Short mmCIF file of N, CA and C in Angstrom, two decimals:
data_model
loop_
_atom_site.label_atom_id
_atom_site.label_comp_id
_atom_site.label_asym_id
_atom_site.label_seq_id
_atom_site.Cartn_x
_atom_site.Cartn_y
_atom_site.Cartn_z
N UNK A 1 -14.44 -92.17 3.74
CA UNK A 1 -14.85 -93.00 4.85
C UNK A 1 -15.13 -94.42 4.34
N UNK A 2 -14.43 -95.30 4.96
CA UNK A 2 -14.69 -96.87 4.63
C UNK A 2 -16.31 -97.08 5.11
N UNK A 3 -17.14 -97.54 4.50
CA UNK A 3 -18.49 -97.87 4.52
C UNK A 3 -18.44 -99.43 4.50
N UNK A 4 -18.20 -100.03 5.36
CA UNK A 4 -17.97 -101.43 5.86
C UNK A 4 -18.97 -101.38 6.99
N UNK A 5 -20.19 -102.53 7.09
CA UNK A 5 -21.45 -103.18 8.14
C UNK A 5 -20.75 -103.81 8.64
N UNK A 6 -20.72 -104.50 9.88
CA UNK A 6 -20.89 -105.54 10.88
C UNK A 6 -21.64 -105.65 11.83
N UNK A 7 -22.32 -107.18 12.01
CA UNK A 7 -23.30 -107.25 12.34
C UNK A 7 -23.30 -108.25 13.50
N UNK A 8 -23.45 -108.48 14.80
CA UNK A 8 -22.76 -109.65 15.49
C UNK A 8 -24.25 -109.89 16.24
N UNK A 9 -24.39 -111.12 16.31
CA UNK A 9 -25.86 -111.33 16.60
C UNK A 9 -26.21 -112.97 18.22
N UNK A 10 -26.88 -111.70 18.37
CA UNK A 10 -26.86 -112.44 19.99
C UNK A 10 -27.91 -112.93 20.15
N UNK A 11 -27.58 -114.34 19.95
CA UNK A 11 -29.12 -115.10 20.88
C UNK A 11 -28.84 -115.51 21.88
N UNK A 12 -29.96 -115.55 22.53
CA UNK A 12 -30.53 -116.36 23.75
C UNK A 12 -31.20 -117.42 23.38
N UNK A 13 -30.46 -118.71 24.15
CA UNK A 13 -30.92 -119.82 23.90
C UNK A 13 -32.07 -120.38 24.57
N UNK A 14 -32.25 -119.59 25.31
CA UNK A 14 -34.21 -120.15 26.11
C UNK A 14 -34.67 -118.91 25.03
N UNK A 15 -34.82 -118.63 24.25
CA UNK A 15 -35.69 -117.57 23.52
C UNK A 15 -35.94 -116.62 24.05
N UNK A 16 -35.53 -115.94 24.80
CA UNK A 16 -35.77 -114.91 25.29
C UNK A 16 -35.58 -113.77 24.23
N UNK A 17 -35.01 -113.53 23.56
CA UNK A 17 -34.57 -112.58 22.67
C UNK A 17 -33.24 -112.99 20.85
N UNK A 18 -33.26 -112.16 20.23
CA UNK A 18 -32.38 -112.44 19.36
C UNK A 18 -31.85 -110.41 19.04
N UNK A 19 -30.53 -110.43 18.92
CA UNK A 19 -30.51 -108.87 18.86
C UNK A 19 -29.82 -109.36 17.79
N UNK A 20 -29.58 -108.29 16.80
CA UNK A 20 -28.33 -107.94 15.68
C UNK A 20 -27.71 -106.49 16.44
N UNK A 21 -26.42 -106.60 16.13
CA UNK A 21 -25.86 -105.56 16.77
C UNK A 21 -25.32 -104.75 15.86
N UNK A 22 -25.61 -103.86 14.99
CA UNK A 22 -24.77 -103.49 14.09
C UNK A 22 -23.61 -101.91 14.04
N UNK A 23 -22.97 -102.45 13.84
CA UNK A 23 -21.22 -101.60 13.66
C UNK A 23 -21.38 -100.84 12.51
N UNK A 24 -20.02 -99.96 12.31
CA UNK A 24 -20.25 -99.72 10.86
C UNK A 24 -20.92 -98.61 10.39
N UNK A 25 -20.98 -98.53 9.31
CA UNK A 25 -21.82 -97.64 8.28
C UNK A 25 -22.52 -98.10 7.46
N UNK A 26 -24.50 -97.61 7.82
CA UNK A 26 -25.36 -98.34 7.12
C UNK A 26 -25.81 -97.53 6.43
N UNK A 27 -25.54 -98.08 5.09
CA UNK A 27 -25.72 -96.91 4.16
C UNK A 27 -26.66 -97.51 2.91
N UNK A 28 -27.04 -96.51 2.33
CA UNK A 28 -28.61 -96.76 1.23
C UNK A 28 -27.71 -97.97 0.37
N UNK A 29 -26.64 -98.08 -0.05
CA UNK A 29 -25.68 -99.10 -0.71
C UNK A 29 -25.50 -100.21 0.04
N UNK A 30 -25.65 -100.49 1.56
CA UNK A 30 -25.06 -101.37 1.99
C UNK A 30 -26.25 -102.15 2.87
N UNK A 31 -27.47 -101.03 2.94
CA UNK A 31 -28.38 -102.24 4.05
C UNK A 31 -29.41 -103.37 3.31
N UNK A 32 -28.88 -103.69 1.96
CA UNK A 32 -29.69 -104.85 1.53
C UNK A 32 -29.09 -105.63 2.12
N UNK A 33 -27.63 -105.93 2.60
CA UNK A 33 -27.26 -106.89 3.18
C UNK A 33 -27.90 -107.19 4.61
N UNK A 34 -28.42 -106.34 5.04
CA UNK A 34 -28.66 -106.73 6.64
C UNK A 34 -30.12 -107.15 6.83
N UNK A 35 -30.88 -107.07 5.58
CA UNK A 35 -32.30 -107.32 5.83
C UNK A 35 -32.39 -109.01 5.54
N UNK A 36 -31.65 -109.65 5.08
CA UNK A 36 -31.53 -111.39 5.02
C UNK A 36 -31.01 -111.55 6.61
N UNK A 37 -30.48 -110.93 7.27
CA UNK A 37 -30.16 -111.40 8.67
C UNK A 37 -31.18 -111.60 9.58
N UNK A 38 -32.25 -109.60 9.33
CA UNK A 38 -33.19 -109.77 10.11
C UNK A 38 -33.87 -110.94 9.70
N UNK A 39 -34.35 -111.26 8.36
CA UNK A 39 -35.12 -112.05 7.97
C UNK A 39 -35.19 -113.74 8.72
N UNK A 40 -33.52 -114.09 8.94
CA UNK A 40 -33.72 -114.96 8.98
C UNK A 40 -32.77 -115.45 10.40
N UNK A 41 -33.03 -114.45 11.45
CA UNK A 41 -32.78 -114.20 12.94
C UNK A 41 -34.79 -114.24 13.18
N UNK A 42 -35.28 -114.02 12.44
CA UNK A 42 -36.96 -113.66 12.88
C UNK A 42 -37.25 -115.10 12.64
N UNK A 43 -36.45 -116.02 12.01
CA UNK A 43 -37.40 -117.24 12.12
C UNK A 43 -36.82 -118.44 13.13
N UNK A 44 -35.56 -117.91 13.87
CA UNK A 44 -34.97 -118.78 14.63
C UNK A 44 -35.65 -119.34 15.89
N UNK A 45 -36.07 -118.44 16.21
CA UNK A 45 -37.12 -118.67 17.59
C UNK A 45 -38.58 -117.90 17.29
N UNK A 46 -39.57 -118.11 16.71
CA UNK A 46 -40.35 -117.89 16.49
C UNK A 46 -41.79 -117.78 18.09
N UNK A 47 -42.27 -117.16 18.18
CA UNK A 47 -42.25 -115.63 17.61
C UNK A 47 -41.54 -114.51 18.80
N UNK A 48 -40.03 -114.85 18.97
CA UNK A 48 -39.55 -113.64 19.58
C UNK A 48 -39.36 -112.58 18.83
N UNK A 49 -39.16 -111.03 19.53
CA UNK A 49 -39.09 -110.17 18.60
C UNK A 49 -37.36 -109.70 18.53
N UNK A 50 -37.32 -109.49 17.69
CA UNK A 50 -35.95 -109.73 16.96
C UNK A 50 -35.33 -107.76 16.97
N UNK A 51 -34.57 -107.78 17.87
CA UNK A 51 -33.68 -106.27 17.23
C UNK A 51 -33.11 -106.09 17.18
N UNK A 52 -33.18 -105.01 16.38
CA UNK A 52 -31.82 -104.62 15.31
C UNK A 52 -31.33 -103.16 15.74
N UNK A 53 -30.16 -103.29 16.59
CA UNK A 53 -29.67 -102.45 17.47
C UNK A 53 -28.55 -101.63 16.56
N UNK A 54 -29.22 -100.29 15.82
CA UNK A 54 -28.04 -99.40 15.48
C UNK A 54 -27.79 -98.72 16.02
N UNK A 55 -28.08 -98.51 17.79
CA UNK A 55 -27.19 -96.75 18.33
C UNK A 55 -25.68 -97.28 18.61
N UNK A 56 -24.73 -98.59 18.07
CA UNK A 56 -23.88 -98.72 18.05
C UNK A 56 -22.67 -98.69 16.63
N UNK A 57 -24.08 -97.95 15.48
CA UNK A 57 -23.76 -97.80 14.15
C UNK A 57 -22.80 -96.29 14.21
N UNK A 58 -21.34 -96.45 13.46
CA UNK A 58 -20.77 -95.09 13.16
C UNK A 58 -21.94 -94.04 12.38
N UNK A 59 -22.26 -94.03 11.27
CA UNK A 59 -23.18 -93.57 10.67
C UNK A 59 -24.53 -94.75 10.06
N UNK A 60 -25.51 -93.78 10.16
CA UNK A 60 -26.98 -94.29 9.90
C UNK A 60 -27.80 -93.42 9.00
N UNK A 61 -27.55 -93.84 7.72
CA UNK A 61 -28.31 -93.36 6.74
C UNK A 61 -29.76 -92.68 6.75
N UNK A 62 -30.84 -91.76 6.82
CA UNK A 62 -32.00 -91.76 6.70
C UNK A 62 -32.46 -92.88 5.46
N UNK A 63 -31.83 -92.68 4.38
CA UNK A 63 -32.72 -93.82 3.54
C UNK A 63 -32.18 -95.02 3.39
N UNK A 64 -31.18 -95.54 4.35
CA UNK A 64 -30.88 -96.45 4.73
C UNK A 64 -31.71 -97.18 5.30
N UNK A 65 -32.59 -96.27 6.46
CA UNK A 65 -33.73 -96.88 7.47
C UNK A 65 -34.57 -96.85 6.62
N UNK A 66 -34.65 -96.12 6.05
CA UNK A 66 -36.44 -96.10 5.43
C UNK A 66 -36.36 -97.47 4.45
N UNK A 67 -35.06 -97.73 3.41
CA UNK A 67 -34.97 -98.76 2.57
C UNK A 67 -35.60 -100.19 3.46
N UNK A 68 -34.52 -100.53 4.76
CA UNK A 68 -34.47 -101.08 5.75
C UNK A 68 -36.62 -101.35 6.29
N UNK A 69 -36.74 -100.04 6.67
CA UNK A 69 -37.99 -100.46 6.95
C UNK A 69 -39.02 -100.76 6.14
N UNK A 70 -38.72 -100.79 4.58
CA UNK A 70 -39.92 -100.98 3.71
C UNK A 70 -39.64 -102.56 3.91
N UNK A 71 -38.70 -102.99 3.01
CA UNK A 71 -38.10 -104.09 2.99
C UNK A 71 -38.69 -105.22 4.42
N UNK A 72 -38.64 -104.96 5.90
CA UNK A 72 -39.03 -105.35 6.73
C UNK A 72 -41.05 -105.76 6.90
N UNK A 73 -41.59 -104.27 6.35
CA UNK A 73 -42.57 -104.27 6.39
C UNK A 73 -43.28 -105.21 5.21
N UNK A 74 -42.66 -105.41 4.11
CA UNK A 74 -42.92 -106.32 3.15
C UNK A 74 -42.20 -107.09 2.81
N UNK A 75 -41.99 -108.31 4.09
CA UNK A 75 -41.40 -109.32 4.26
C UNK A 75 -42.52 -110.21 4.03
N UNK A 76 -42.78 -111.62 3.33
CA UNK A 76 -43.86 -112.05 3.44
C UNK A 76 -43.60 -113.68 4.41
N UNK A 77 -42.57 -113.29 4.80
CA UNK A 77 -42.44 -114.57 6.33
C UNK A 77 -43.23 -113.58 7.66
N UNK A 78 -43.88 -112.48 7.80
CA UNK A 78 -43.92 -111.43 8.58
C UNK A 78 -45.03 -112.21 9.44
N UNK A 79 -46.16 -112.46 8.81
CA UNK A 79 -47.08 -113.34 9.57
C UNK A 79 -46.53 -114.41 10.57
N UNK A 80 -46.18 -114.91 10.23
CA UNK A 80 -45.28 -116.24 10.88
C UNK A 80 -44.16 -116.28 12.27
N UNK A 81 -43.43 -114.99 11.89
CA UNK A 81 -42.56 -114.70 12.41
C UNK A 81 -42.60 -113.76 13.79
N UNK A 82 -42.17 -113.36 14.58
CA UNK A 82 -42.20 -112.51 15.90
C UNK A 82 -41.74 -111.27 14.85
N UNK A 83 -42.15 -109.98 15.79
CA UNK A 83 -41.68 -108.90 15.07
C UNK A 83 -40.84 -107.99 15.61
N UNK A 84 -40.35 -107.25 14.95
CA UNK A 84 -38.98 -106.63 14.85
C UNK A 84 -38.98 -104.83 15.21
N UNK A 85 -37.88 -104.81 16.35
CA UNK A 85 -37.71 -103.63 17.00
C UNK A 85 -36.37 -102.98 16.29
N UNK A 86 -36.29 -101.98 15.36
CA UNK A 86 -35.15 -101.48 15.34
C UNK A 86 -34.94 -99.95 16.34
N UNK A 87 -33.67 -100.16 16.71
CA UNK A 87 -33.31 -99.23 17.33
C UNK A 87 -32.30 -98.20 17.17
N UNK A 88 -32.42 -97.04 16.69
CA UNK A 88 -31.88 -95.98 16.15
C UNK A 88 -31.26 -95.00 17.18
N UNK A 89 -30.09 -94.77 16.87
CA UNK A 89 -29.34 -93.08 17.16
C UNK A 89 -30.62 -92.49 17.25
N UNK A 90 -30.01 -91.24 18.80
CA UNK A 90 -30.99 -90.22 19.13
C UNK A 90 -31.54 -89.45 18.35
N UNK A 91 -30.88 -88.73 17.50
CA UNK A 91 -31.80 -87.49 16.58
C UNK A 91 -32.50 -88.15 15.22
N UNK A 92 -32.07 -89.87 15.03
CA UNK A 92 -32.48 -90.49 13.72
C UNK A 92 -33.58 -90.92 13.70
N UNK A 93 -34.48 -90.50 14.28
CA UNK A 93 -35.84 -90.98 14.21
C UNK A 93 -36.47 -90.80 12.98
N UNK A 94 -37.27 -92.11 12.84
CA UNK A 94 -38.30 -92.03 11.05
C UNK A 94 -39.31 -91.19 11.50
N UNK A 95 -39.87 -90.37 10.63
CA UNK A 95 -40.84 -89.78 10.30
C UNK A 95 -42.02 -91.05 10.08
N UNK A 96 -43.29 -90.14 11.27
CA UNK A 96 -44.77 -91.45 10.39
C UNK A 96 -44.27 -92.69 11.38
N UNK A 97 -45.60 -93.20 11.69
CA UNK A 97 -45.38 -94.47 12.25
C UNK A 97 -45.11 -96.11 11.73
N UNK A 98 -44.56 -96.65 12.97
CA UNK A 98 -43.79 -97.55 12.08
C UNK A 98 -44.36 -98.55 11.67
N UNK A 99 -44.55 -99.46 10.45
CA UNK A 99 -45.88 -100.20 9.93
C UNK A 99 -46.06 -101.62 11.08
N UNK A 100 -46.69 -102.33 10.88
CA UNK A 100 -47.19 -103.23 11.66
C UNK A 100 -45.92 -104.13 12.10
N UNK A 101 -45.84 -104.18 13.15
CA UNK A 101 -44.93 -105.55 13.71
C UNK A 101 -43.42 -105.40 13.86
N UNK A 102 -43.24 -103.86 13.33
CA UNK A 102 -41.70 -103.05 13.13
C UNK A 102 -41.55 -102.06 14.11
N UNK A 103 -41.29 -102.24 15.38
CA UNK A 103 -41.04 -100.82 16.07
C UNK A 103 -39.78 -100.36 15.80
N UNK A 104 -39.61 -99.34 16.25
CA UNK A 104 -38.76 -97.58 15.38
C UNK A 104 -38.32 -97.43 17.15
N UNK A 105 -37.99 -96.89 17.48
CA UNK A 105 -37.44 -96.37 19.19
C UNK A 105 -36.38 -95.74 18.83
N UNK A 106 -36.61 -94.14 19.32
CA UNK A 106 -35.32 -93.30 19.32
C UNK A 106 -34.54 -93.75 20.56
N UNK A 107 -33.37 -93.78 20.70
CA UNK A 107 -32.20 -94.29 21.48
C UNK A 107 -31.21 -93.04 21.46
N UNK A 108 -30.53 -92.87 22.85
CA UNK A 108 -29.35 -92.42 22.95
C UNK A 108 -28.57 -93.40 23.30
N UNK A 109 -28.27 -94.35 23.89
CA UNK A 109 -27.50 -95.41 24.53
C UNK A 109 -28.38 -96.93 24.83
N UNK A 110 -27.50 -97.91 24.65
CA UNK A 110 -27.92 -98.91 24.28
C UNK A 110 -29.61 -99.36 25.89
N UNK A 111 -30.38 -100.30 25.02
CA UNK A 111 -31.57 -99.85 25.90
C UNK A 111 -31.81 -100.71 27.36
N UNK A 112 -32.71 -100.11 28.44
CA UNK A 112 -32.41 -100.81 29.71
C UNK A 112 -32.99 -102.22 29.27
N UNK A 113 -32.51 -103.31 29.84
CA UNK A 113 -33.52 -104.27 30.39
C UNK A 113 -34.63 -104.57 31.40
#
């Protein structure tokens, strides 16, 4: 299986929101790349909260997320910044709640407005 991310990222220009949309296969090898996006989608419009939409991911690693969510949680722009909703495939839910300013949301299909 080709393990290739893409990531296509939607702002709103009154701030209303910033999403990452991610494609692909996020895998324990491949999601250091996507945490410089969140990082620096969280400081574009400050303080919207920024998410990171994988129920459009082919596969989603468990320690992909967990890598993903440490990394997030010990961001030290985190103060500063709006905080960050990732959104996961139905049965991929993290274990334990999600640390400060990082929501976790199990998803089957992309979420209402």
């Amino acid at each position: 299986m080709d393990h290739k991310l893409s990531v296509l990222v939607q702002v709103d220009l009154d701030g209303a929101y910033v999403r990452l949309v991610v494609t692909g296969c996020l895998t324990e090898a491949n999601q250091h790349v996507l945490y410089p996006l969140v990082r620096r989608a969280r400081t574009l419009i400050p303080p919207v909260t920024v998410t990171v939409d994988l129920t459009t991911a082919e596969q989603v690693e468990e320690g992909a997320l967990d890598l993903l969510r440490w990394a997030l949680e010990h961001d030290d722009t985190a103060p500063a910044a709006g905080p960050v909703e990732v959104l996961v495939p139905g049965p991929m839910r993290a274990d334990g709640p999600a640390p400060a300013g990082i929501a976790c949301e199990e998803t089957v299909g992309s979420r209402a407005a």
